[in-house]
Coordinates of C-alpha atoms in Angstrom, one line a residue:
X26 CA 0.0 0.0 0.0
X27 CA 1.5 3.3 -0.9
X28 CA 1.8 6.4 1.2
X29 CA -1.2 8.2 -0.4
X30 CA -3.5 5.1 0.2
X31 CA -2.4 4.8 3.8
X32 CA -3.1 8.5 4.4
X33 CA -6.6 8.3 2.9
X34 CA -7.4 5.2 4.9
X35 CA -6.2 6.9 8.1
X36 CA -8.3 9.9 7.2
X37 CA -11.4 7.8 6.7
X38 CA -10.8 5.9 10.0
X39 CA -10.6 9.2 11.9
X40 CA -13.6 10.6 10.2
X41 CA -15.7 7.5 11.0
X42 CA -14.6 7.3 14.6
X43 CA -15.3 11.0 15.0
X44 CA -18.9 10.6 13.8
X45 CA -21.3 12.4 16.0
X46 CA -18.6 14.7 17.4
X47 CA -18.0 18.3 16.5
X48 CA -14.4 17.9 15.5
X49 CA -12.8 16.0 12.7
X50 CA -9.1 15.4 13.1
X51 CA -7.2 15.6 9.8
X52 CA -3.8 13.9 9.9
X53 CA -0.8 15.9 8.7
X54 CA 0.9 14.7 5.5
X55 CA 4.5 14.8 4.4
X56 CA 5.3 16.6 1.2
X57 CA 5.9 14.4 -1.8
X58 CA 9.6 13.5 -1.9
X59 CA 10.2 15.2 1.5
X60 CA 12.4 12.3 2.6
X61 CA 14.9 13.1 -0.2
X62 CA 17.1 15.7 1.6
X63 CA 19.7 15.6 -1.2
X64 CA 17.2 15.1 -4.1
X65 CA 17.7 12.1 -6.3
X66 CA 21.4 12.0 -5.1
X67 CA 20.3 11.0 -1.5
X68 CA 21.6 7.8 0.0
X69 CA 19.5 5.3 2.1
X70 CA 22.2 3.9 4.4
X71 CA 21.6 5.0 8.0
X72 CA 24.5 3.1 9.6
X73 CA 27.7 4.4 11.1
X74 CA 28.9 4.9 7.5
X75 CA 25.9 7.0 6.6
X76 CA 28.0 10.1 5.7
X77 CA 30.6 8.3 3.5
X78 CA 28.7 7.4 0.3
X79 CA 29.1 8.8 -3.1
X80 CA 26.1 10.4 -4.8
X81 CA 24.5 7.5 -6.6
X82 CA 24.3 9.1 -10.1
X83 CA 28.0 9.7 -10.6
X84 CA 29.5 8.4 -13.9
X85 CA 32.0 5.5 -13.8
X86 CA 34.9 8.0 -14.3
X87 CA 33.6 10.2 -11.5
X88 CA 33.4 7.2 -9.2
X89 CA 37.0 6.5 -9.9
X90 CA 37.9 10.1 -9.0
X91 CA 35.8 9.8 -5.8
X92 CA 37.7 6.7 -4.8
X93 CA 41.1 8.4 -5.3
X94 CA 39.9 11.4 -3.3
X95 CA 38.5 9.1 -0.6
X96 CA 42.0 7.5 -0.2
X97 CA 43.7 10.9 0.1
X98 CA 41.1 12.1 2.6
X99 CA 41.4 9.1 4.9
X100 CA 45.1 8.1 4.8
X101 CA 47.6 9.7 7.1
X102 CA 50.2 12.1 5.9
X103 CA 53.8 11.5 7.1
X104 CA 56.9 13.6 7.7
X105 CA 59.1 14.2 4.6
X106 CA 61.2 12.7 3.3
X107 CA 59.4 9.3 3.0
X108 CA 59.0 6.5 0.5
X109 CA 55.3 7.4 0.3
X110 CA 56.1 10.6 -1.7
X111 CA 52.4 11.2 -2.6
X112 CA 51.6 11.7 1.1
X113 CA 54.7 13.2 2.7
X114 CA 55.1 16.7 3.9
X115 CA 53.1 16.7 7.1
X116 CA 53.7 19.8 9.2
X117 CA 56.1 21.0 10.6
X118 CA 53.1 22.2 12.6
X119 CA 49.6 20.6 12.3
X120 CA 46.3 19.8 14.1
X121 CA 45.7 16.4 12.5
X122 CA 47.5 13.8 10.4
X123 CA 44.7 13.3 7.9
X124 CA 41.4 14.9 6.9
X125 CA 39.4 12.2 8.7
X126 CA 41.2 13.0 11.9
X127 CA 38.8 15.9 12.2
X128 CA 36.0 14.7 10.0
X129 CA 35.9 11.1 11.3
X130 CA 33.8 9.0 8.9
X131 CA 33.2 12.2 7.0
X132 CA 31.3 13.4 10.0
X133 CA 31.5 16.0 12.7
X134 CA 34.2 16.8 15.2
X135 CA 33.9 17.7 18.9
X136 CA 35.8 19.5 21.6
X137 CA 38.6 17.5 23.2
X138 CA 37.5 15.3 26.0
X139 CA 40.7 16.0 27.9
X140 CA 43.5 18.6 27.8
X141 CA 45.9 17.8 25.0
X142 CA 43.7 15.4 23.1
X143 CA 44.7 15.6 19.4
X144 CA 42.6 15.4 16.3
X145 CA 39.2 15.7 18.0
X146 CA 38.0 18.1 15.3
X147 CA 38.3 21.4 17.1
X148 CA 40.8 24.1 16.1
X149 CA 41.3 27.6 17.2
X150 CA 41.6 30.5 14.7
X151 CA 43.6 33.5 15.8
X152 CA 43.4 37.0 14.6
X153 CA 43.8 40.7 15.3
X154 CA 41.3 43.4 14.5
X155 CA 43.3 44.1 11.4
X156 CA 43.0 42.9 7.8
X157 CA 45.2 42.5 4.7
X158 CA 44.4 44.5 1.5
X159 CA 42.4 41.4 0.5
X160 CA 40.2 41.6 3.6
X161 CA 41.8 38.5 5.3
X162 CA 42.5 38.6 9.0
X163 CA 46.0 39.3 10.2
X164 CA 46.9 36.6 12.7
X165 CA 48.7 36.6 16.0
X166 CA 52.2 38.0 15.6
X167 CA 53.8 34.7 16.7
X168 CA 51.3 31.9 16.0
X169 CA 49.6 33.3 12.9
X170 CA 46.0 32.7 12.0
X171 CA 45.6 29.2 13.4
X172 CA 47.0 27.5 16.6
X173 CA 48.5 24.1 15.7
X174 CA 48.8 21.9 18.7
X175 CA 51.0 19.2 17.2
X176 CA 54.3 19.1 15.3
X177 CA 56.8 16.7 13.7
X178 CA 59.3 15.0 16.0
X179 CA 62.2 17.4 15.5
X180 CA 60.2 20.5 16.3
X181 CA 58.6 21.6 19.6
X182 CA 54.9 21.9 19.3
X183 CA 53.3 25.3 19.7
X184 CA 51.6 24.4 23.0
X185 CA 48.5 22.8 24.5
X186 CA 44.9 24.0 24.3
X187 CA 43.0 24.2 27.6
X188 CA 39.2 24.4 27.7
X189 CA 37.3 25.1 30.9
X190 CA 33.5 25.3 31.2
X191 CA 31.2 27.3 33.5
X192 CA 27.5 26.6 33.9
X193 CA 24.8 28.9 32.5
X194 CA 21.2 28.3 33.6
X195 CA 18.3 28.7 31.1
X196 CA 14.7 28.5 32.3
X197 CA 11.6 27.5 30.4
X198 CA 8.2 29.1 31.0
X199 CA 7.0 25.9 32.7
X200 CA 9.8 26.2 35.2
X201 CA 12.1 23.6 33.8
X202 CA 15.8 24.6 34.1
X203 CA 18.6 23.5 31.7
X204 CA 22.3 24.0 32.5
X205 CA 24.3 25.1 29.5
X206 CA 28.1 25.2 29.5
X207 CA 30.2 28.3 28.6
X208 CA 33.6 27.5 27.2
X209 CA 36.8 29.5 27.9
X210 CA 40.0 28.9 26.1
X211 CA 43.6 29.2 27.3
X212 CA 47.0 27.7 26.5
X213 CA 49.8 26.0 28.4
X214 CA 53.3 25.1 27.5
X215 CA 53.6 27.8 24.7
X216 CA 57.0 27.1 23.1
X217 CA 57.5 30.4 21.2
X218 CA 56.2 33.0 23.7
X219 CA 52.8 34.3 24.7
X220 CA 50.0 35.3 22.4
X221 CA 49.5 39.0 21.8
X222 CA 47.1 40.6 24.2
X223 CA 45.2 41.9 21.2
X224 CA 44.7 38.4 19.7
X225 CA 41.1 37.2 19.4
X226 CA 40.4 33.4 19.6
X227 CA 37.7 31.8 17.4
X228 CA 37.0 28.1 18.0
X229 CA 35.8 26.1 15.0
X230 CA 34.6 22.5 15.0
X231 CA 34.9 20.3 11.8
X232 CA 31.4 19.9 10.3
X233 CA 29.9 16.9 8.6
X234 CA 31.0 16.7 4.9
X235 CA 27.7 15.7 3.3
X236 CA 26.1 17.7 0.5
X237 CA 28.8 20.2 -0.1
X238 CA 28.5 20.0 -3.9
X239 CA 24.7 20.5 -3.7
X240 CA 25.3 23.7 -1.6
X241 CA 27.9 24.9 -4.1
X242 CA 25.3 24.4 -6.8
X243 CA 22.7 26.7 -5.4
X244 CA 22.6 29.8 -7.7
X245 CA 23.9 33.1 -6.3
X246 CA 20.6 34.7 -7.2
X247 CA 18.8 32.3 -4.8
X248 CA 21.2 33.2 -1.9
X249 CA 20.7 36.9 -2.6
X250 CA 16.9 36.5 -2.7
X251 CA 17.0 35.6 1.0
X252 CA 19.4 38.3 2.0
X253 CA 17.9 41.3 3.9
X254 CA 21.0 43.0 5.4
X255 CA 19.1 46.1 6.5
X256 CA 16.0 44.2 7.7
X257 CA 13.9 46.0 5.2
X258 CA 10.9 43.8 6.0
X259 CA 11.1 44.6 9.7
X260 CA 10.9 41.0 10.9
X261 CA 14.0 41.3 13.1
X262 CA 16.0 38.9 10.8
X263 CA 18.6 40.3 8.4
X264 CA 20.9 37.8 6.7
X265 CA 23.7 38.9 4.5
X266 CA 26.3 37.3 2.3
X267 CA 30.0 37.3 3.2
X268 CA 32.1 38.7 0.3
X269 CA 35.4 36.8 0.6
X270 CA 38.7 36.6 -1.3
X271 CA 38.9 34.0 -4.1
X272 CA 42.6 33.1 -4.2
X273 CA 42.5 31.7 -7.8
X274 CA 40.7 34.6 -9.4
X275 CA 42.0 37.4 -7.1
X276 CA 38.5 38.8 -6.7
X277 CA 35.9 39.2 -3.9
X278 CA 33.0 36.7 -4.3
X279 CA 30.2 35.3 -2.2
X280 CA 31.4 33.0 0.6
X281 CA 29.6 29.7 1.0
X282 CA 31.7 27.4 3.2
X283 CA 33.1 27.5 6.8
X284 CA 31.3 28.6 10.0
X285 CA 31.5 32.3 8.8
X286 CA 31.1 31.5 5.1
X287 CA 34.7 32.6 4.7
X288 CA 35.6 30.3 1.8
X289 CA 34.1 30.9 -1.7
X290 CA 34.2 27.3 -3.0
X291 CA 35.0 23.7 -2.0
X292 CA 38.5 23.7 -3.6
X293 CA 39.7 26.7 -1.6
X294 CA 38.0 25.2 1.6
X295 CA 39.9 22.0 1.0
X296 CA 43.3 23.7 0.3
X297 CA 42.9 25.9 3.4
X298 CA 42.3 22.9 5.5
X299 CA 45.4 21.1 4.1
X300 CA 47.4 24.2 4.9
X301 CA 46.0 25.1 8.3
X302 CA 45.1 21.7 9.7
X303 CA 47.8 19.4 8.2
X304 CA 50.6 21.8 7.3
X305 CA 50.4 20.7 3.6
X306 CA 51.2 23.3 1.0
X307 CA 49.3 23.6 -2.3
X308 CA 49.3 25.9 -5.3
X309 CA 46.6 28.0 -3.6
X310 CA 48.4 28.2 -0.2
X311 CA 52.1 27.7 -1.0
X312 CA 53.5 28.9 2.4
X313 CA 53.9 26.9 5.6
X314 CA 52.5 28.1 8.8
X315 CA 55.5 28.8 11.1
X316 CA 55.5 30.6 14.4
X317 CA 57.9 33.5 14.6
X318 CA 60.9 33.3 14.8
X319 CA 61.2 29.9 13.1
X320 CA 61.8 29.5 9.4
X321 CA 59.9 26.6 7.9
X322 CA 62.4 26.5 5.0
X323 CA 64.8 25.0 7.6
X324 CA 62.7 21.8 7.7
X325 CA 62.3 19.1 5.0
X326 CA 59.1 19.4 2.9
X327 CA 57.2 17.1 0.7
X328 CA 57.6 19.0 -2.5
X329 CA 56.5 22.4 -4.0
X330 CA 53.7 22.2 -3.5
X331 CA 53.3 19.2 -1.2
X332 CA 49.9 18.2 -2.6
X333 CA 49.9 18.5 -6.4
X334 CA 47.0 20.1 -8.2
X335 CA 45.6 16.8 -9.5
X336 CA 45.4 15.3 -6.0
X337 CA 43.9 18.6 -4.7
X338 CA 41.2 18.3 -7.4
X339 CA 40.6 14.6 -6.4
X340 CA 40.0 15.5 -2.8
X341 CA 37.8 18.5 -3.8
X342 CA 35.7 16.2 -6.0
X343 CA 35.4 13.7 -3.2
X344 CA 34.2 16.4 -0.8
X345 CA 31.7 17.8 -3.3
X346 CA 30.1 14.4 -4.1
X347 CA 29.4 12.9 -0.7
X348 CA 25.7 12.2 -0.7
X349 CA 23.1 13.3 1.9
X350 CA 21.2 10.5 3.8
X351 CA 17.5 10.4 3.3
X352 CA 15.3 11.5 6.2
X353 CA 13.6 8.9 8.4
X354 CA 10.0 8.8 9.7
X355 CA 8.8 11.7 7.6
X356 CA 5.2 10.4 7.9
X357 CA 5.2 10.2 11.7
X358 CA 2.5 12.5 13.1
X359 CA 4.7 13.8 16.0
X360 CA 7.4 14.5 13.5
X361 CA 5.0 16.4 11.2
X362 CA 3.7 18.4 14.2
X363 CA 7.2 19.1 15.2
X364 CA 7.9 20.5 11.7
X365 CA 4.8 22.7 11.9
X366 CA 6.0 24.0 15.3
X367 CA 9.5 24.6 13.9
X368 CA 8.0 26.8 11.2
X369 CA 5.5 28.5 13.6
X370 CA 8.3 29.8 15.8
X371 CA 10.1 31.2 12.7
X372 CA 13.1 28.8 12.7
X373 CA 12.5 28.3 9.0
X374 CA 13.2 31.9 8.2
X375 CA 16.9 31.2 8.4
X376 CA 16.9 27.4 8.2
X377 CA 15.2 27.4 4.8
X378 CA 13.7 24.0 4.3
X379 CA 13.8 23.6 0.5
X380 CA 16.1 25.0 -2.2
X381 CA 16.8 24.2 -5.9
X382 CA 20.3 23.7 -7.3
X383 CA 21.2 25.1 -10.7
X384 CA 23.6 24.1 -13.4
X385 CA 26.8 22.5 -12.0
X386 CA 30.0 20.9 -13.1
X387 CA 29.0 17.6 -11.5
X388 CA 26.0 16.8 -13.6
X389 CA 24.4 14.6 -11.0
X390 CA 24.1 17.5 -8.6
X391 CA 22.6 19.9 -11.0
X392 CA 18.9 20.9 -10.9
X393 CA 18.0 19.0 -7.8
X394 CA 15.3 19.8 -5.2
X395 CA 17.2 19.7 -1.9
X396 CA 16.2 20.2 1.7
X397 CA 19.3 21.4 3.6
X398 CA 17.5 23.8 6.1
X399 CA 19.9 26.7 5.6
X400 CA 20.0 30.0 3.8
X401 CA 23.8 30.0 3.6
X402 CA 23.8 33.6 5.0
X403 CA 25.4 35.3 8.0
X404 CA 23.2 36.2 11.0
X405 CA 23.9 37.9 14.3
X406 CA 23.6 35.1 16.8
X407 CA 24.1 37.3 19.9
X408 CA 26.8 38.0 22.4
X409 CA 26.6 34.5 23.9
X410 CA 28.0 32.8 20.8
X411 CA 30.2 35.7 19.7
X412 CA 33.9 35.1 19.1
X413 CA 34.7 38.8 18.6
X414 CA 36.8 38.1 15.5
X415 CA 35.6 39.6 12.2
X416 CA 36.1 37.4 9.1
X417 CA 35.8 39.4 5.9
X418 CA 32.3 40.9 6.1
X419 CA 31.2 38.8 9.0
X420 CA 31.5 40.6 12.3
X421 CA 32.3 39.0 15.7
X422 CA 28.6 38.1 16.4
X423 CA 27.8 36.7 13.0
X424 CA 27.8 33.0 11.9
X425 CA 26.5 31.3 8.7
X426 CA 23.3 29.4 9.2
X427 CA 24.5 25.8 9.3
X428 CA 22.7 23.2 7.2
X429 CA 20.7 20.8 9.4
X430 CA 20.7 17.8 7.1
X431 CA 22.3 14.8 8.8
X432 CA 22.0 16.3 12.3
X433 CA 20.0 13.3 13.5
X434 CA 22.7 10.8 12.4
X435 CA 25.7 12.5 14.0
X436 CA 25.5 10.3 17.1
X437 CA 25.2 7.2 15.0
X438 CA 28.3 8.2 12.9
X439 CA 30.4 10.0 15.4
X440 CA 29.2 8.8 18.8
X441 CA 28.4 12.3 20.2
X442 CA 25.7 14.9 19.8
X443 CA 27.8 18.1 20.2
X444 CA 26.6 21.0 18.1
X445 CA 27.4 24.7 17.3
X446 CA 30.6 26.1 16.0
X447 CA 32.6 25.1 19.1
X448 CA 30.7 22.0 20.1
X449 CA 29.6 23.6 23.4
X450 CA 26.0 22.4 23.0
X451 CA 25.7 18.8 24.1
X452 CA 22.5 18.1 22.2
X453 CA 19.9 19.8 20.0
X454 CA 18.0 21.3 22.9
X455 CA 21.1 23.1 24.2
X456 CA 21.9 24.3 20.7
X457 CA 18.4 25.9 20.4
X458 CA 18.8 27.6 23.8
X459 CA 22.1 29.1 22.7
X460 CA 20.4 31.1 19.9
X461 CA 20.4 34.8 20.5
X462 CA 20.6 38.0 18.4
X463 CA 18.3 37.7 15.4
X464 CA 17.3 34.2 16.6
X465 CA 16.4 35.4 20.1
X466 CA 12.7 35.8 19.4
X467 CA 12.5 32.2 18.1
X468 CA 14.3 30.9 21.2
X469 CA 11.9 32.7 23.5
X470 CA 8.9 31.2 21.6
X471 CA 10.5 27.7 22.0
X472 CA 10.9 28.3 25.7
X473 CA 7.1 29.1 26.0
X474 CA 6.1 25.8 24.4
X475 CA 5.0 22.8 26.5
X476 CA 7.6 20.0 27.0
X477 CA 5.5 17.8 24.6
X478 CA 5.8 20.5 21.9
X479 CA 9.5 21.0 22.5
X480 CA 10.1 17.3 22.2
X481 CA 8.2 17.2 18.9
X482 CA 10.5 19.8 17.4
X483 CA 13.5 17.9 18.6
X484 CA 12.0 14.6 17.3
X485 CA 11.5 16.4 13.9
X486 CA 15.1 17.7 13.8
X487 CA 16.4 14.2 14.6
X488 CA 14.8 12.9 11.3
X489 CA 16.9 15.4 9.2

């Protein structure tokens, strides 16, 4: 029996059992194709490997490229010189030995569980309130734009990241209290001197990798149609694009990727991660990150650049073509009611449920109806989540609306439920309660709902 038949039967049953009463309960219905978060490119595996599948409509040659990129993404890089010349050049300073060290199983990172834990997926960006002529942040005078807490054997590491948490109580209208945790970052064992007193720290957790190509395929006109930087409609929600520097073209373009939408495309996002996270140079970022006063030219490297352009393209293709898992339980009445509540408290004004992709270089990802629950725009999220560090046009309070697809499978894939840019939220409920700024009104509406209604919203989100 198909979904439509089941729904009609349910409707008839409810109408019959309601005979003689004043009220007829009409069940909610899912939209046609609502379970296909990534359009026809969605995958239907909900196991611990759910984030690691290629979009199903790739050509044979594209699947070969995906496989090569998968290998480069998951295998560890080693110190140069080495017999594995295609994967040497790690460091001299780095945060992880491979991409999957932060994006385990193509999924989401988390804060360290203890001081000094490596490769958990959290990094700290550093910057002054100064920019280059291209609009990029100027980093700390000694440690640059990213603190790298690991190094090759012959070099002292930069230091160790310390995170401490203090509680923050949020109260619902029904009197229920929730204890949030406020992170504070410091360092110990700094090998090359202290950070500048003017340096701002911006924590960033590695996000799940799914659907990046689909997000890249959304036309600019679509993103601009949701932007309202001056809040012209007076709804309290602005939303703006981040105009960032494209290294290859030397121009300022719309940013799409990263927690502040500070990267214009997947290739530059991948190359920046190789540079900052692994210490691997590329044609886009040819310089090593070296704390002052060291000179990284004094240490062996894995070539110039260390990752050739063809392998950089292979990893870029891999990142672009990871499929999005389908939703689960889209016909469940509690889930459908949760979706209605999600819309009613205006969450969907930023977490846009449905978008269309346009023409795209990977044909399988073009002209798809997708359900990422994002507008890809920057929003002021309030002082509670602020890092105080501008990033191109993003100010210290602004973050890009993260896509919500896959949020319900993070625990299955990565064994945790930490959310937000620094992983401070230990579950979906805490993430909602951290919303401020333009999202404060929605949070306050959420806090006034009954516990049954709040749970329906969370149940809905866990199906994404």
